[in-house]
PDB file of C-alpha atoms in Angstrom:
ATOM      1  CA  MET C 418     102.730 110.852  89.413  1.00 65.00           C
ATOM      2  CA  SER C 419     103.330 107.196  88.605  1.00 88.00           C
ATOM      3  CA  ILE C 420     100.625 105.018  87.028  1.00 92.00           C
ATOM      4  CA  PHE C 421     101.326 102.596  89.878  1.00 93.00           C
ATOM      5  CA  PHE C 422     100.994 105.204  92.647  1.00 92.00           C
ATOM      6  CA  HIS C 423      98.552 103.236  94.817  1.00 94.00           C
ATOM      7  CA  GLU C 424     100.389  99.952  94.357  1.00 94.00           C
ATOM      8  CA  GLN C 425     103.643 101.662  95.332  1.00 92.00           C
ATOM      9  CA  LEU C 426     102.068 102.870  98.565  1.00 91.00           C
ATOM     10  CA  TYR C 427     101.082  99.310  99.452  1.00 95.00           C
ATOM     11  CA  ARG C 428     104.252  97.485  98.316  1.00 95.00           C
ATOM     12  CA  THR C 429     107.843  98.412  99.151  1.00 93.00           C
ATOM     13  CA  PRO C 430     110.050 100.221  96.592  1.00 93.00           C
ATOM     14  CA  ALA C 431     112.366  97.200  96.533  1.00 95.00           C
ATOM     15  CA  LEU C 432     109.465  94.864  95.696  1.00 97.00           C
ATOM     16  CA  MET C 433     108.156  97.207  92.989  1.00 96.00           C
ATOM     17  CA  ALA C 434     111.605  97.206  91.379  1.00 96.00           C
ATOM     18  CA  LYS C 435     111.723  93.396  91.424  1.00 97.00           C
ATOM     19  CA  ILE C 436     108.203  93.197  89.974  1.00 97.00           C
ATOM     20  CA  LYS C 437     109.069  95.603  87.175  1.00 97.00           C
ATOM     21  CA  ASN C 438     112.123  93.635  86.078  1.00 96.00           C
ATOM     22  CA  LEU C 439     110.943  90.021  86.450  1.00 98.00           C
ATOM     23  CA  PRO C 440     110.368  88.214  83.109  1.00 98.00           C
ATOM     24  CA  VAL C 441     106.994  86.456  83.413  1.00 98.00           C
ATOM     25  CA  THR C 442     105.365  84.293  80.745  1.00 98.00           C
ATOM     26  CA  VAL C 443     101.603  83.717  80.876  1.00 98.00           C
ATOM     27  CA  CYS C 444     100.504  80.656  78.931  1.00 98.00           C
ATOM     28  CA  GLY C 445      96.964  81.329  77.722  1.00 98.00           C
ATOM     29  CA  ALA C 446      95.025  84.538  77.080  1.00 98.00           C
ATOM     30  CA  GLY C 447      91.523  83.349  77.916  1.00 97.00           C
ATOM     31  CA  ALA C 448      89.412  84.021  81.002  1.00 97.00           C
ATOM     32  CA  LEU C 449      92.273  83.378  83.403  1.00 98.00           C
ATOM     33  CA  GLY C 450      95.324  84.205  81.316  1.00 98.00           C
ATOM     34  CA  ALA C 451      94.126  87.498  79.875  1.00 98.00           C
ATOM     35  CA  ASN C 452      92.881  88.813  83.211  1.00 98.00           C
ATOM     36  CA  ILE C 453      96.020  87.649  85.025  1.00 98.00           C
ATOM     37  CA  THR C 454      98.195  89.366  82.423  1.00 98.00           C
ATOM     38  CA  GLU C 455      96.208  92.584  82.746  1.00 98.00           C
ATOM     39  CA  ASN C 456      96.253  92.407  86.537  1.00 98.00           C
ATOM     40  CA  LEU C 457     100.010  91.869  86.637  1.00 98.00           C
ATOM     41  CA  ALA C 458     100.600  94.726  84.189  1.00 98.00           C
ATOM     42  CA  ARG C 459      98.452  97.052  86.302  1.00 97.00           C
ATOM     43  CA  SER C 460     100.368  95.926  89.407  1.00 97.00           C
ATOM     44  CA  GLY C 461     103.686  97.054  87.949  1.00 97.00           C
ATOM     45  CA  PHE C 462     105.056  94.000  86.129  1.00 98.00           C
ATOM     46  CA  GLY C 463     107.014  95.316  83.170  1.00 97.00           C
ATOM     47  CA  GLN C 464     108.392  92.240  81.393  1.00 98.00           C
ATOM     48  CA  LEU C 465     105.413  90.149  80.360  1.00 98.00           C
ATOM     49  CA  ARG C 466     105.000  87.598  77.581  1.00 98.00           C
ATOM     50  CA  VAL C 467     101.650  86.012  76.680  1.00 98.00           C
ATOM     51  CA  ILE C 468     101.149  82.906  74.542  1.00 98.00           C
ATOM     52  CA  ASP C 469      97.828  81.919  72.960  1.00 98.00           C
ATOM     53  CA  ARG C 470      96.883  80.538  69.546  1.00 97.00           C
ATOM     54  CA  ASP C 471      93.169  81.414  69.768  1.00 97.00           C
ATOM     55  CA  ARG C 472      91.106  84.176  68.242  1.00 98.00           C
ATOM     56  CA  ILE C 473      88.494  86.162  70.141  1.00 98.00           C
ATOM     57  CA  GLU C 474      84.890  84.942  69.977  1.00 97.00           C
ATOM     58  CA  GLU C 475      81.755  86.766  71.064  1.00 96.00           C
ATOM     59  CA  ARG C 476      81.155  84.289  73.896  1.00 95.00           C
ATOM     60  CA  ASN C 477      84.512  85.308  75.395  1.00 96.00           C
ATOM     61  CA  LEU C 478      83.429  88.871  76.107  1.00 97.00           C
ATOM     62  CA  SER C 479      81.725  88.316  79.473  1.00 96.00           C
ATOM     63  CA  THR C 480      84.810  86.823  81.134  1.00 96.00           C
ATOM     64  CA  GLN C 481      87.739  88.167  79.107  1.00 97.00           C
ATOM     65  CA  PRO C 482      88.964  91.788  78.742  1.00 97.00           C
ATOM     66  CA  TYR C 483      88.192  92.169  75.043  1.00 98.00           C
ATOM     67  CA  TYR C 484      85.706  94.239  73.023  1.00 97.00           C
ATOM     68  CA  ARG C 485      83.118  93.390  70.383  1.00 97.00           C
ATOM     69  CA  SER C 486      85.309  95.092  67.805  1.00 97.00           C
ATOM     70  CA  ASP C 487      88.080  92.603  68.659  1.00 97.00           C
ATOM     71  CA  VAL C 488      86.084  89.505  67.653  1.00 98.00           C
ATOM     72  CA  GLY C 489      88.063  87.464  65.137  1.00 98.00           C
ATOM     73  CA  ALA C 490      91.477  88.864  66.103  1.00 98.00           C
ATOM     74  CA  PHE C 491      94.231  86.975  67.911  1.00 98.00           C
ATOM     75  CA  LYS C 492      93.832  87.175  71.681  1.00 98.00           C
ATOM     76  CA  ALA C 493      97.520  87.584  72.484  1.00 98.00           C
ATOM     77  CA  LYS C 494      98.005  90.419  70.007  1.00 98.00           C
ATOM     78  CA  ILE C 495      94.907  92.344  71.105  1.00 98.00           C
ATOM     79  CA  LEU C 496      95.785  91.930  74.784  1.00 98.00           C
ATOM     80  CA  ALA C 497      99.281  93.274  74.174  1.00 98.00           C
ATOM     81  CA  ASN C 498      97.947  96.210  72.160  1.00 98.00           C
ATOM     82  CA  ASN C 499      95.357  97.088  74.807  1.00 97.00           C
ATOM     83  CA  LEU C 500      97.869  97.049  77.646  1.00 98.00           C
ATOM     84  CA  TYR C 501     100.332  99.195  75.731  1.00 98.00           C
ATOM     85  CA  ARG C 502      97.588 101.746  75.017  1.00 97.00           C
ATOM     86  CA  ALA C 503      96.414 101.696  78.636  1.00 96.00           C
ATOM     87  CA  LEU C 504      99.735 101.641  80.483  1.00 96.00           C
ATOM     88  CA  GLY C 505     102.616 101.930  78.059  1.00 95.00           C
ATOM     89  CA  VAL C 506     103.661  98.407  79.086  1.00 95.00           C
ATOM     90  CA  LYS C 507     105.108  96.376  76.226  1.00 96.00           C
ATOM     91  CA  VAL C 508     103.805  92.809  76.395  1.00 98.00           C
ATOM     92  CA  GLU C 509     105.405  90.273  74.065  1.00 98.00           C
ATOM     93  CA  ALA C 510     102.584  88.496  72.221  1.00 98.00           C
ATOM     94  CA  GLN C 511     103.048  85.005  70.783  1.00 98.00           C
ATOM     95  CA  SER C 512      99.990  83.880  68.785  1.00 98.00           C
ATOM     96  CA  LYS C 513     101.079  80.256  68.731  1.00 96.00           C
ATOM     97  CA  GLU C 514      99.977  76.911  70.098  1.00 96.00           C
ATOM     98  CA  LEU C 515     102.196  75.799  72.970  1.00 96.00           C
ATOM     99  CA  THR C 516     103.327  72.190  72.460  1.00 95.00           C
ATOM    100  CA  PRO C 517     106.064  69.894  73.803  1.00 96.00           C
ATOM    101  CA  ALA C 518     108.036  70.648  70.623  1.00 97.00           C
ATOM    102  CA  ASN C 519     108.101  74.443  71.053  1.00 97.00           C
ATOM    103  CA  ALA C 520     107.746  74.873  74.830  1.00 97.00           C
ATOM    104  CA  GLY C 521     111.458  75.529  75.215  1.00 95.00           C
ATOM    105  CA  GLN C 522     111.431  78.237  72.559  1.00 96.00           C
ATOM    106  CA  LEU C 523     108.294  79.952  73.862  1.00 97.00           C
ATOM    107  CA  LEU C 524     109.265  79.821  77.532  1.00 97.00           C
ATOM    108  CA  THR C 525     112.920  80.742  77.107  1.00 95.00           C
ATOM    109  CA  ASN C 526     114.320  83.443  79.419  1.00 96.00           C
ATOM    110  CA  SER C 527     111.286  83.237  81.735  1.00 98.00           C
ATOM    111  CA  ALA C 528     111.908  83.732  85.448  1.00 98.00           C
ATOM    112  CA  LEU C 529     108.345  82.615  86.161  1.00 98.00           C
ATOM    113  CA  ALA C 530     105.663  80.847  84.112  1.00 98.00           C
ATOM    114  CA  ILE C 531     101.923  80.936  84.728  1.00 98.00           C
ATOM    115  CA  ASP C 532      99.938  78.151  83.087  1.00 98.00           C
ATOM    116  CA  THR C 533      96.281  78.828  82.251  1.00 98.00           C
ATOM    117  CA  VAL C 534      95.953  76.863  79.004  1.00 96.00           C
ATOM    118  CA  ASP C 535      92.739  74.976  78.226  1.00 91.00           C
ATOM    119  CA  ASN C 536      94.162  71.595  77.227  1.00 92.00           C
ATOM    120  CA  SER C 537      96.135  68.873  78.952  1.00 93.00           C
ATOM    121  CA  VAL C 538      98.802  68.580  76.260  1.00 93.00           C
ATOM    122  CA  GLY C 539      99.717  72.230  76.706  1.00 95.00           C
ATOM    123  CA  ARG C 540      99.618  72.016  80.493  1.00 96.00           C
ATOM    124  CA  GLN C 541     101.848  68.942  80.469  1.00 96.00           C
ATOM    125  CA  ALA C 542     104.284  70.681  78.130  1.00 97.00           C
ATOM    126  CA  VAL C 543     104.529  73.678  80.470  1.00 98.00           C
ATOM    127  CA  LYS C 544     104.879  71.478  83.545  1.00 98.00           C
ATOM    128  CA  ASP C 545     107.577  69.282  82.031  1.00 97.00           C
ATOM    129  CA  TYR C 546     109.645  72.090  80.532  1.00 97.00           C
ATOM    130  CA  CYS C 547     109.542  74.204  83.691  1.00 98.00           C
ATOM    131  CA  ALA C 548     110.499  71.213  85.838  1.00 98.00           C
ATOM    132  CA  GLY C 549     113.440  70.396  83.575  1.00 97.00           C
ATOM    133  CA  ALA C 550     114.599  74.001  83.291  1.00 97.00           C
ATOM    134  CA  SER C 551     114.016  74.793  86.992  1.00 97.00           C
ATOM    135  CA  ILE C 552     111.597  77.612  86.139  1.00 98.00           C
ATOM    136  CA  PRO C 553     109.028  78.325  88.877  1.00 98.00           C
ATOM    137  CA  CYS C 554     105.571  77.638  87.444  1.00 98.00           C
ATOM    138  CA  LEU C 555     102.111  78.358  88.826  1.00 98.00           C
ATOM    139  CA  HIS C 556      99.184  76.438  87.311  1.00 98.00           C
ATOM    140  CA  VAL C 557      95.794  78.184  87.517  1.00 98.00           C
ATOM    141  CA  GLY C 558      92.577  76.404  86.544  1.00 96.00           C
ATOM    142  CA  LEU C 559      88.790  76.466  86.823  1.00 94.00           C
ATOM    143  CA  ALA C 560      85.990  73.907  87.029  1.00 90.00           C
ATOM    144  CA  SER C 561      82.340  74.757  87.761  1.00 89.00           C
ATOM    145  CA  ASP C 562      82.471  76.774  91.028  1.00 94.00           C
ATOM    146  CA  TYR C 563      86.049  75.735  91.900  1.00 96.00           C
ATOM    147  CA  ALA C 564      89.418  77.234  91.046  1.00 97.00           C
ATOM    148  CA  GLU C 565      92.995  76.501  92.009  1.00 97.00           C
ATOM    149  CA  ALA C 566      96.443  78.053  91.874  1.00 98.00           C
ATOM    150  CA  ILE C 567      99.031  75.319  92.422  1.00 98.00           C
ATOM    151  CA  TRP C 568     102.801  75.353  92.033  1.00 98.00           C
ATOM    152  CA  ASN C 569     104.451  72.891  89.677  1.00 98.00           C
ATOM    153  CA  GLU C 570     105.877  70.526  92.280  1.00 96.00           C
ATOM    154  CA  SER C 571     102.369  69.760  93.632  1.00 96.00           C
ATOM    155  CA  TYR C 572     100.412  69.984  90.382  1.00 97.00           C
ATOM    156  CA  ARG C 573      98.846  67.073  88.528  1.00 95.00           C
ATOM    157  CA  VAL C 574      97.713  67.609  84.937  1.00 94.00           C
ATOM    158  CA  PRO C 575      93.997  66.739  84.612  1.00 88.00           C
ATOM    159  CA  SER C 576      92.638  64.072  82.324  1.00 78.00           C
ATOM    160  CA  PRO C 577      92.319  65.210  78.698  1.00 72.00           C
ATOM    161  CA  ALA C 578      88.699  63.963  78.613  1.00 62.00           C
ATOM    162  CA  ASN C 579      87.237  67.486  78.823  1.00 57.00           C
ATOM    163  CA  ASP C 580      89.874  69.371  76.844  1.00 61.00           C
ATOM    164  CA  ASP C 581      88.720  72.283  74.704  1.00 56.00           C
ATOM    165  CA  ILE C 582      85.113  72.057  75.902  1.00 56.00           C
ATOM    166  CA  CYS C 583      83.789  75.602  75.532  1.00 62.00           C
ATOM    167  CA  ASP C 584      80.189  75.266  76.751  1.00 66.00           C
ATOM    168  CA  TYR C 585      80.872  74.698  80.462  1.00 74.00           C
ATOM    169  CA  PRO C 586      79.311  76.898  83.188  1.00 82.00           C
ATOM    170  CA  LEU C 587      81.570  79.776  84.175  1.00 89.00           C
ATOM    171  CA  ALA C 588      80.798  82.677  86.510  1.00 93.00           C
ATOM    172  CA  ARG C 589      82.754  85.878  85.970  1.00 96.00           C
ATOM    173  CA  ASN C 590      83.030  86.340  89.735  1.00 96.00           C
ATOM    174  CA  LEU C 591      84.868  83.021  90.085  1.00 97.00           C
ATOM    175  CA  VAL C 592      87.263  84.088  87.336  1.00 97.00           C
ATOM    176  CA  MET C 593      88.036  87.397  89.010  1.00 97.00           C
ATOM    177  CA  LEU C 594      88.403  85.824  92.457  1.00 97.00           C
ATOM    178  CA  ALA C 595      90.798  83.220  91.063  1.00 98.00           C
ATOM    179  CA  VAL C 596      92.752  85.924  89.220  1.00 98.00           C
ATOM    180  CA  ALA C 597      93.140  88.001  92.396  1.00 98.00           C
ATOM    181  CA  VAL C 598      94.350  84.992  94.376  1.00 98.00           C
ATOM    182  CA  ALA C 599      96.780  83.885  91.655  1.00 98.00           C
ATOM    183  CA  CYS C 600      98.259  87.358  91.240  1.00 98.00           C
ATOM    184  CA  GLU C 601      98.745  87.803  94.974  1.00 98.00           C
ATOM    185  CA  VAL C 602     100.424  84.388  95.100  1.00 98.00           C
ATOM    186  CA  VAL C 603     102.780  85.560  92.352  1.00 98.00           C
ATOM    187  CA  ILE C 604     103.587  88.826  94.121  1.00 98.00           C
ATOM    188  CA  GLY C 605     104.142  86.954  97.376  1.00 98.00           C
ATOM    189  CA  PHE C 606     106.548  84.632  95.593  1.00 98.00           C
ATOM    190  CA  VAL C 607     108.497  87.556  94.136  1.00 98.00           C
ATOM    191  CA  ALA C 608     108.654  89.191  97.566  1.00 97.00           C
ATOM    192  CA  THR C 609     109.671  86.211  99.688  1.00 97.00           C
ATOM    193  CA  GLY C 610     110.313  83.210  97.450  1.00 97.00           C
ATOM    194  CA  GLU C 611     107.501  81.332  99.200  1.00 97.00           C
ATOM    195  CA  ARG C 612     105.370  79.102  96.964  1.00 98.00           C
ATOM    196  CA  ARG C 613     101.870  78.976  98.400  1.00 98.00           C
ATOM    197  CA  SER C 614      99.129  77.061  96.601  1.00 98.00           C
ATOM    198  CA  PHE C 615      95.418  77.770  97.062  1.00 98.00           C
ATOM    199  CA  THR C 616      91.974  76.454  96.197  1.00 98.00           C
ATOM    200  CA  VAL C 617      88.998  78.770  95.685  1.00 97.00           C
ATOM    201  CA  THR C 618      85.281  77.986  95.929  1.00 97.00           C
ATOM    202  CA  LEU C 619      82.731  80.558  94.856  1.00 96.00           C
ATOM    203  CA  ALA C 620      79.655  79.454  96.809  1.00 94.00           C
ATOM    204  CA  ASP C 621      81.263  80.185 100.173  1.00 95.00           C
ATOM    205  CA  PHE C 622      83.965  82.622  99.040  1.00 94.00           C
ATOM    206  CA  GLY C 623      86.429  80.052 100.313  1.00 95.00           C
ATOM    207  CA  VAL C 624      90.141  80.674  99.736  1.00 97.00           C
ATOM    208  CA  ARG C 625      92.136  77.854 101.324  1.00 97.00           C
ATOM    209  CA  LEU C 626      95.740  76.736 101.337  1.00 97.00           C
ATOM    210  CA  PHE C 627      96.182  73.670  99.151  1.00 94.00           C
ATOM    211  CA  GLU C 628      97.415  70.697 101.200  1.00 80.00           C
TER     212      GLU C 628
END
């Protein structure tokens, strides 16, 4: 029986084949990026790359799929190792900082990019490279009790004023709700080519199309 038995019952065989063979790059392996990567791997995506320069800290453990024994190790490498052990899925791990200078190298051969990085320089680099290379790109972000998943053509990079601030409020339930929405947006895009953007608010469980 396939690891993806239940997913296969819900999706069509043709869609599962497309999902398995689509090269996807996830930029960031933090609360959003790591959980999105895991969710996509467990949904049947078989060609995943994850990029993140950071190491795991203890404060990451409530919102990110790492263990206490992982503290101090590179996020991308540990995420790739964990998913291979769990599913046999080989995730390409790049423990590097994504910048305008190396965006082309790190995003090469991607059919889809997902931006979850925690700084405006990195987000701008992903946005600009994907626009120039005509790579579909979904930007996923969080702020307080709000989250969004917005395609490149409608996305605006936020001000760098709050970049790399690590002591902001963050509810795990908002993370997981945003991850579920983002991953379903991705699967919908693979299935139909439609690029739907959404906002998410935790207080009212609101998931709304982004206008």
